[in-house]
Amino acid sequence: MDIPSLQAHSVAEAHLYLMVTPCKLCGGGRTECVGSRSEASDEQLLLILQTRCEGCGFDSEFRFHLPESVSPASEDGGELSPARINPTAEPSRIIDVAQWLTLFRVISEAAAAEADAVESRYLGHEAAQCLEEGLKFYDEDNDLPPPEAMFHERSRQQLRDRPALFARPRLIGLRARLPTLTQMERRIQCTGHRRPRKWWKLW
């Protein structure tokens, strides 16, 4: 079966996509990455993630095209410097506004509950980026995201039911409470410790 490829800005964005994508078979289970490989393809890198539903056990596969400059990190290699989810100004093509806000909330909660100070800083850095990724979809002259910022019916229903949650001033206010990404990265680098675990194994 021909599996369509998705366009991601980084390995991190590909793994975050799995976190907000329910099982293709049962529709309710969380999709867990159980293996990965990469291939060179047409001046881009093809990242292939093998997944398994934690609910029903269904095995599946996702393919992501990454920029040529991206090099997937090994599964067992530690990180010394925090990675950027998307270093460009372009909004995500695979994760919509509602999903970025969900990731911001969940990763922020994980950071607050994390006992290891270094890991907590990494998680806080990732949470802040999720919020900034959501803001990339907004127009300067509109407080609500445009229709094309919602990729799924579930997201569109959330916007209809609770528009205040998506108000741009609210998101800007949340971001203003946090340090800048540069400040966060300096604090992480000053520790001199490698990250003890990969961020995509949060839950």
GROMACS .gro file of N, CA and C in nm, residues 8-118:
model
  333
    8ALA      N    1   0.719   1.784   0.726
    8ALA     CA    2   0.753   1.830   0.861
    8ALA      C    3   0.877   1.918   0.855
    9HIS      N    4   0.890   2.007   0.954
    9HIS     CA    5   1.005   2.095   0.959
    9HIS      C    6   1.122   2.034   1.035
   10SER      N    7   1.095   1.928   1.114
   10SER     CA    8   1.199   1.869   1.196
   10SER      C    9   1.155   1.731   1.243
   11VAL      N   10   1.249   1.656   1.298
   11VAL     CA   11   1.216   1.528   1.360
   11VAL      C   12   1.122   1.551   1.479
   12ALA      N   13   1.147   1.659   1.553
   12ALA     CA   14   1.063   1.690   1.668
   12ALA      C   15   0.917   1.710   1.627
   13GLU      N   16   0.894   1.783   1.518
   13GLU     CA   17   0.757   1.806   1.473
   13GLU      C   18   0.691   1.675   1.431
   14ALA      N   19   0.766   1.585   1.371
   14ALA     CA   20   0.710   1.456   1.330
   14ALA      C   21   0.663   1.376   1.452
   15HIS      N   22   0.743   1.375   1.558
   15HIS     CA   23   0.706   1.301   1.678
   15HIS      C   24   0.590   1.369   1.752
   16LEU      N   25   0.587   1.500   1.751
   16LEU     CA   26   0.473   1.570   1.811
   16LEU      C   27   0.345   1.540   1.736
   17TYR      N   28   0.356   1.525   1.605
   17TYR     CA   29   0.239   1.489   1.525
   17TYR      C   30   0.181   1.355   1.572
   18LEU      N   31   0.267   1.259   1.601
   18LEU     CA   32   0.218   1.131   1.650
   18LEU      C   33   0.142   1.147   1.782
   19MET      N   34   0.187   1.238   1.866
   19MET     CA   35   0.124   1.256   1.997
   19MET      C   36  -0.019   1.308   1.988
   20VAL      N   37  -0.051   1.378   1.880
   20VAL     CA   38  -0.187   1.433   1.867
   20VAL      C   39  -0.267   1.361   1.758
   21THR      N   40  -0.215   1.248   1.712
   21THR     CA   41  -0.284   1.172   1.607
   21THR      C   42  -0.337   1.041   1.664
   22PRO      N   43  -0.468   1.024   1.669
   22PRO     CA   44  -0.524   0.899   1.723
   22PRO      C   45  -0.500   0.781   1.628
   23CYS      N   46  -0.517   0.664   1.681
   23CYS     CA   47  -0.499   0.540   1.605
   23CYS      C   48  -0.590   0.539   1.482
   24LYS      N   49  -0.534   0.495   1.369
   24LYS     CA   50  -0.612   0.487   1.245
   24LYS      C   51  -0.722   0.381   1.252
   25LEU      N   52  -0.700   0.279   1.336
   25LEU     CA   53  -0.796   0.168   1.342
   25LEU      C   54  -0.906   0.191   1.444
   26CYS      N   55  -0.868   0.213   1.571
   26CYS     CA   56  -0.970   0.226   1.676
   26CYS      C   57  -1.012   0.371   1.699
   27GLY      N   58  -0.930   0.467   1.654
   27GLY     CA   59  -0.967   0.608   1.665
   27GLY      C   60  -0.952   0.668   1.802
   28GLY      N   61  -0.910   0.588   1.900
   28GLY     CA   62  -0.902   0.642   2.036
   28GLY      C   63  -0.769   0.622   2.103
   29GLY      N   64  -0.691   0.523   2.059
   29GLY     CA   65  -0.565   0.494   2.125
   29GLY      C   66  -0.455   0.591   2.086
   30ARG      N   67  -0.356   0.607   2.176
   30ARG     CA   68  -0.243   0.694   2.147
   30ARG      C   69  -0.142   0.619   2.062
   31THR      N   70  -0.089   0.687   1.961
   31THR     CA   71   0.005   0.626   1.868
   31THR      C   72   0.147   0.641   1.923
   32GLU      N   73   0.214   0.529   1.947
   32GLU     CA   74   0.349   0.529   2.003
   32GLU      C   75   0.450   0.490   1.897
   33CYS      N   76   0.561   0.562   1.890
   33CYS     CA   77   0.668   0.528   1.797
   33CYS      C   78   0.747   0.409   1.852
   34VAL      N   79   0.761   0.304   1.770
   34VAL     CA   80   0.835   0.185   1.814
   34VAL      C   81   0.959   0.160   1.729
   35GLY      N   82   0.981   0.244   1.629
   35GLY     CA   83   1.099   0.227   1.544
   35GLY      C   84   1.104   0.336   1.439
   36SER      N   85   1.224   0.359   1.385
   36SER     CA   86   1.238   0.462   1.282
   36SER      C   87   1.355   0.431   1.190
   37ARG      N   88   1.349   0.486   1.070
   37ARG     CA   89   1.460   0.479   0.976
   37ARG      C   90   1.450   0.601   0.884
   38SER      N   91   1.557   0.631   0.814
   38SER     CA   92   1.556   0.746   0.724
   38SER      C   93   1.616   0.709   0.590
   39GLU      N   94   1.571   0.781   0.486
   39GLU     CA   95   1.619   0.759   0.350
   39GLU      C   96   1.635   0.894   0.282
   40ALA      N   97   1.733   0.904   0.193
   40ALA     CA   98   1.750   1.026   0.113
   40ALA      C   99   1.656   1.018  -0.007
   41SER      N  100   1.586   1.130  -0.036
   41SER     CA  101   1.489   1.129  -0.145
   41SER      C  102   1.471   1.268  -0.203
   42ASP      N  103   1.516   1.290  -0.330
   42ASP     CA  104   1.490   1.415  -0.402
   42ASP      C  105   1.528   1.539  -0.321
   43GLU      N  106   1.652   1.544  -0.275
   43GLU     CA  107   1.703   1.658  -0.201
   43GLU      C  108   1.630   1.682  -0.070
   44GLN      N  109   1.557   1.583  -0.024
   44GLN     CA  110   1.493   1.588   0.106
   44GLN      C  111   1.525   1.460   0.181
   45LEU      N  112   1.501   1.464   0.310
   45LEU     CA  113   1.521   1.345   0.392
   45LEU      C  114   1.386   1.284   0.421
   46LEU      N  115   1.373   1.155   0.400
   46LEU     CA  116   1.249   1.085   0.429
   46LEU      C  117   1.264   1.012   0.562
   47LEU      N  118   1.185   1.052   0.661
   47LEU     CA  119   1.184   0.989   0.792
   47LEU      C  120   1.064   0.896   0.800
   48ILE      N  121   1.088   0.771   0.832
   48ILE     CA  122   0.982   0.671   0.840
   48ILE      C  123   0.970   0.625   0.984
   49LEU      N  124   0.853   0.646   1.043
   49LEU     CA  125   0.828   0.608   1.182
   49LEU      C  126   0.731   0.491   1.187
   50GLN      N  127   0.773   0.383   1.252
   50GLN     CA  128   0.684   0.270   1.275
   50GLN      C  129   0.612   0.295   1.408
   51THR      N  130   0.482   0.273   1.410
   51THR     CA  131   0.403   0.305   1.529
   51THR      C  132   0.315   0.188   1.571
   52ARG      N  133   0.273   0.194   1.696
   52ARG     CA  134   0.180   0.094   1.750
   52ARG      C  135   0.081   0.165   1.842
   53CYS      N  136  -0.046   0.133   1.828
   53CYS     CA  137  -0.149   0.190   1.914
   53CYS      C  138  -0.139   0.127   2.052
   54GLU      N  139  -0.134   0.211   2.155
   54GLU     CA  140  -0.125   0.159   2.290
   54GLU      C  141  -0.259   0.101   2.337
   55GLY      N  142  -0.366   0.131   2.263
   55GLY     CA  143  -0.496   0.078   2.301
   55GLY      C  144  -0.526  -0.057   2.238
   56CYS      N  145  -0.524  -0.062   2.104
   56CYS     CA  146  -0.563  -0.186   2.034
   56CYS      C  147  -0.446  -0.263   1.977
   57GLY      N  148  -0.325  -0.205   1.980
   57GLY     CA  149  -0.208  -0.276   1.931
   57GLY      C  150  -0.187  -0.268   1.781
   58PHE      N  151  -0.265  -0.187   1.710
   58PHE     CA  152  -0.254  -0.176   1.564
   58PHE      C  153  -0.120  -0.116   1.524
   59ASP      N  154  -0.049  -0.184   1.432
   59ASP     CA  155   0.079  -0.135   1.380
   59ASP      C  156   0.056  -0.053   1.254
   60SER      N  157   0.127   0.058   1.244
   60SER     CA  158   0.113   0.145   1.128
   60SER      C  159   0.247   0.209   1.097
   61GLU      N  160   0.249   0.291   0.994
   61GLU     CA  161   0.372   0.356   0.951
   61GLU      C  162   0.339   0.497   0.902
   62PHE      N  163   0.423   0.593   0.938
   62PHE     CA  164   0.409   0.731   0.892
   62PHE      C  165   0.539   0.774   0.825
   63ARG      N  166   0.525   0.847   0.714
   63ARG     CA  167   0.641   0.896   0.640
   63ARG      C  168   0.640   1.049   0.640
   64PHE      N  169   0.756   1.106   0.670
   64PHE     CA  170   0.768   1.252   0.678
   64PHE      C  171   0.884   1.298   0.590
   65HIS      N  172   0.856   1.396   0.505
   65HIS     CA  173   0.962   1.462   0.431
   65HIS      C  174   1.016   1.576   0.518
   66LEU      N  175   1.148   1.578   0.536
   66LEU     CA  176   1.214   1.680   0.616
   66LEU      C  177   1.307   1.762   0.529
   67PRO      N  178   1.338   1.885   0.568
   67PRO     CA  179   1.436   1.963   0.492
   67PRO      C  180   1.569   1.889   0.483
   68GLU      N  181   1.641   1.912   0.376
   68GLU     CA  182   1.767   1.841   0.352
   68GLU      C  183   1.867   1.864   0.464
   69SER      N  184   1.860   1.981   0.527
   69SER     CA  185   1.956   2.015   0.632
   69SER      C  186   1.932   1.941   0.762
   70VAL      N  187   1.815   1.879   0.777
   70VAL     CA  188   1.781   1.812   0.901
   70VAL      C  189   1.848   1.675   0.906
   71SER      N  190   1.901   1.643   1.023
   71SER     CA  191   1.961   1.511   1.044
   71SER      C  192   1.894   1.447   1.165
   72PRO      N  193   1.819   1.338   1.146
   72PRO     CA  194   1.750   1.276   1.259
   72PRO      C  195   1.846   1.234   1.370
   73ALA      N  196   1.809   1.266   1.494
   73ALA     CA  197   1.891   1.224   1.608
   73ALA      C  198   1.872   1.075   1.631
   74SER      N  199   1.973   1.012   1.679
   74SER     CA  200   1.961   0.870   1.711
   74SER      C  201   1.872   0.853   1.831
   75GLU      N  202   1.811   0.738   1.843
   75GLU     CA  203   1.717   0.713   1.952
   75GLU      C  204   1.785   0.712   2.088
   76ASP      N  205   1.915   0.673   2.090
   76ASP     CA  206   1.980   0.660   2.220
   76ASP      C  207   2.079   0.773   2.247
   77GLY      N  208   2.089   0.870   2.157
   77GLY     CA  209   2.183   0.978   2.177
   77GLY      C  210   2.123   1.090   2.260
   78GLY      N  211   2.200   1.143   2.354
   78GLY     CA  212   2.151   1.252   2.437
   78GLY      C  213   2.165   1.386   2.368
   79GLU      N  214   2.091   1.485   2.413
   79GLU     CA  215   2.098   1.619   2.358
   79GLU      C  216   2.166   1.712   2.457
   80LEU      N  217   2.258   1.793   2.409
   80LEU     CA  218   2.321   1.893   2.493
   80LEU      C  219   2.257   2.029   2.472
   81SER      N  220   2.215   2.057   2.349
   81SER     CA  221   2.148   2.182   2.316
   81SER      C  222   2.003   2.154   2.277
   82PRO      N  223   1.911   2.239   2.320
   82PRO     CA  224   1.770   2.218   2.286
   82PRO      C  225   1.744   2.243   2.139
   83ALA      N  226   1.661   2.159   2.078
   83ALA     CA  227   1.632   2.170   1.936
   83ALA      C  228   1.512   2.259   1.912
   84ARG      N  229   1.511   2.323   1.797
   84ARG     CA  230   1.395   2.402   1.754
   84ARG      C  231   1.300   2.313   1.676
   85ILE      N  232   1.172   2.321   1.708
   85ILE     CA  233   1.070   2.243   1.638
   85ILE      C  234   1.057   2.290   1.495
   86ASN      N  235   1.058   2.420   1.475
   86ASN     CA  236   1.042   2.478   1.342
   86ASN      C  237   1.118   2.610   1.337
   87PRO      N  238   1.237   2.613   1.280
   87PRO     CA  239   1.317   2.736   1.277
   87PRO      C  240   1.270   2.839   1.176
   88THR      N  241   1.165   2.807   1.099
   88THR     CA  242   1.116   2.899   0.997
   88THR      C  243   0.992   2.974   1.047
   89ALA      N  244   0.949   3.074   0.970
   89ALA     CA  245   0.827   3.149   1.002
   89ALA      C  246   0.702   3.082   0.946
   90GLU      N  247   0.720   2.973   0.873
   90GLU     CA  248   0.608   2.905   0.810
   90GLU      C  249   0.531   2.821   0.912
   91PRO      N  250   0.397   2.831   0.912
   91PRO     CA  251   0.318   2.746   1.003
   91PRO      C  252   0.332   2.599   0.968
   92SER      N  253   0.303   2.516   1.064
   92SER     CA  254   0.306   2.372   1.041
   92SER      C  255   0.203   2.332   0.935
   93ARG      N  256   0.234   2.230   0.860
   93ARG     CA  257   0.141   2.174   0.762
   93ARG      C  258   0.070   2.049   0.815
   94ILE      N  259   0.111   2.003   0.933
   94ILE     CA  260   0.057   1.876   0.984
   94ILE      C  261  -0.006   1.886   1.122
   95ILE      N  262   0.023   1.992   1.198
   95ILE     CA  263  -0.033   2.012   1.331
   95ILE      C  264  -0.106   2.146   1.331
   96ASP      N  265  -0.234   2.147   1.367
   96ASP     CA  266  -0.310   2.271   1.360
   96ASP      C  267  -0.308   2.347   1.493
   97VAL      N  268  -0.375   2.462   1.496
   97VAL     CA  269  -0.373   2.549   1.613
   97VAL      C  270  -0.422   2.477   1.738
   98ALA      N  271  -0.536   2.409   1.727
   98ALA     CA  272  -0.593   2.341   1.844
   98ALA      C  273  -0.496   2.236   1.897
   99GLN      N  274  -0.430   2.166   1.808
   99GLN     CA  275  -0.336   2.063   1.851
   99GLN      C  276  -0.211   2.123   1.915
  100TRP      N  277  -0.163   2.236   1.863
  100TRP     CA  278  -0.048   2.303   1.926
  100TRP      C  279  -0.084   2.349   2.067
  101LEU      N  280  -0.205   2.398   2.085
  101LEU     CA  281  -0.245   2.443   2.219
  101LEU      C  282  -0.258   2.324   2.314
  102THR      N  283  -0.304   2.212   2.264
  102THR     CA  284  -0.310   2.091   2.347
  102THR      C  285  -0.169   2.048   2.387
  103LEU      N  286  -0.077   2.050   2.293
  103LEU     CA  287   0.061   2.014   2.324
  103LEU      C  288   0.123   2.111   2.424
  104PHE      N  289   0.094   2.240   2.409
  104PHE     CA  290   0.145   2.339   2.504
  104PHE      C  291   0.098   2.308   2.645
  105ARG      N  292  -0.031   2.278   2.660
  105ARG     CA  293  -0.086   2.250   2.792
  105ARG      C  294  -0.026   2.124   2.853
  106VAL      N  295  -0.022   2.017   2.775
  106VAL     CA  296   0.026   1.889   2.828
  106VAL      C  297   0.175   1.893   2.861
  107ILE      N  298   0.255   1.952   2.774
  107ILE     CA  299   0.399   1.959   2.798
  107ILE      C  300   0.430   2.055   2.913
  108SER      N  301   0.354   2.163   2.926
  108SER     CA  302   0.371   2.255   3.039
  108SER      C  303   0.343   2.182   3.170
  109GLU      N  304   0.238   2.101   3.172
  109GLU     CA  305   0.205   2.024   3.293
  109GLU      C  306   0.314   1.923   3.324
  110ALA      N  307   0.371   1.861   3.219
  110ALA     CA  308   0.480   1.766   3.240
  110ALA      C  309   0.604   1.837   3.295
  111ALA      N  310   0.631   1.959   3.247
  111ALA     CA  311   0.745   2.036   3.296
  111ALA      C  312   0.728   2.071   3.443
  112ALA      N  313   0.606   2.109   3.481
  112ALA     CA  314   0.580   2.147   3.620
  112ALA      C  315   0.591   2.028   3.715
  113ALA      N  316   0.560   1.909   3.664
  113ALA     CA  317   0.562   1.789   3.748
  113ALA      C  318   0.699   1.720   3.748
  114GLU      N  319   0.788   1.760   3.659
  114GLU     CA  320   0.918   1.694   3.645
  114GLU      C  321   1.012   1.731   3.760
  115ALA      N  322   1.066   1.628   3.827
  115ALA     CA  323   1.155   1.652   3.941
  115ALA      C  324   1.296   1.689   3.897
  116ASP      N  325   1.339   1.639   3.781
  116ASP     CA  326   1.473   1.670   3.731
  116ASP      C  327   1.474   1.809   3.671
  117ALA      N  328   1.558   1.896   3.723
  117ALA     CA  329   1.559   2.037   3.682
  117ALA      C  330   1.599   2.053   3.535
  118VAL      N  331   1.696   1.974   3.489
  118VAL     CA  332   1.740   1.986   3.349
  118VAL      C  333   1.629   1.944   3.255
   0.00000   0.00000   0.00000
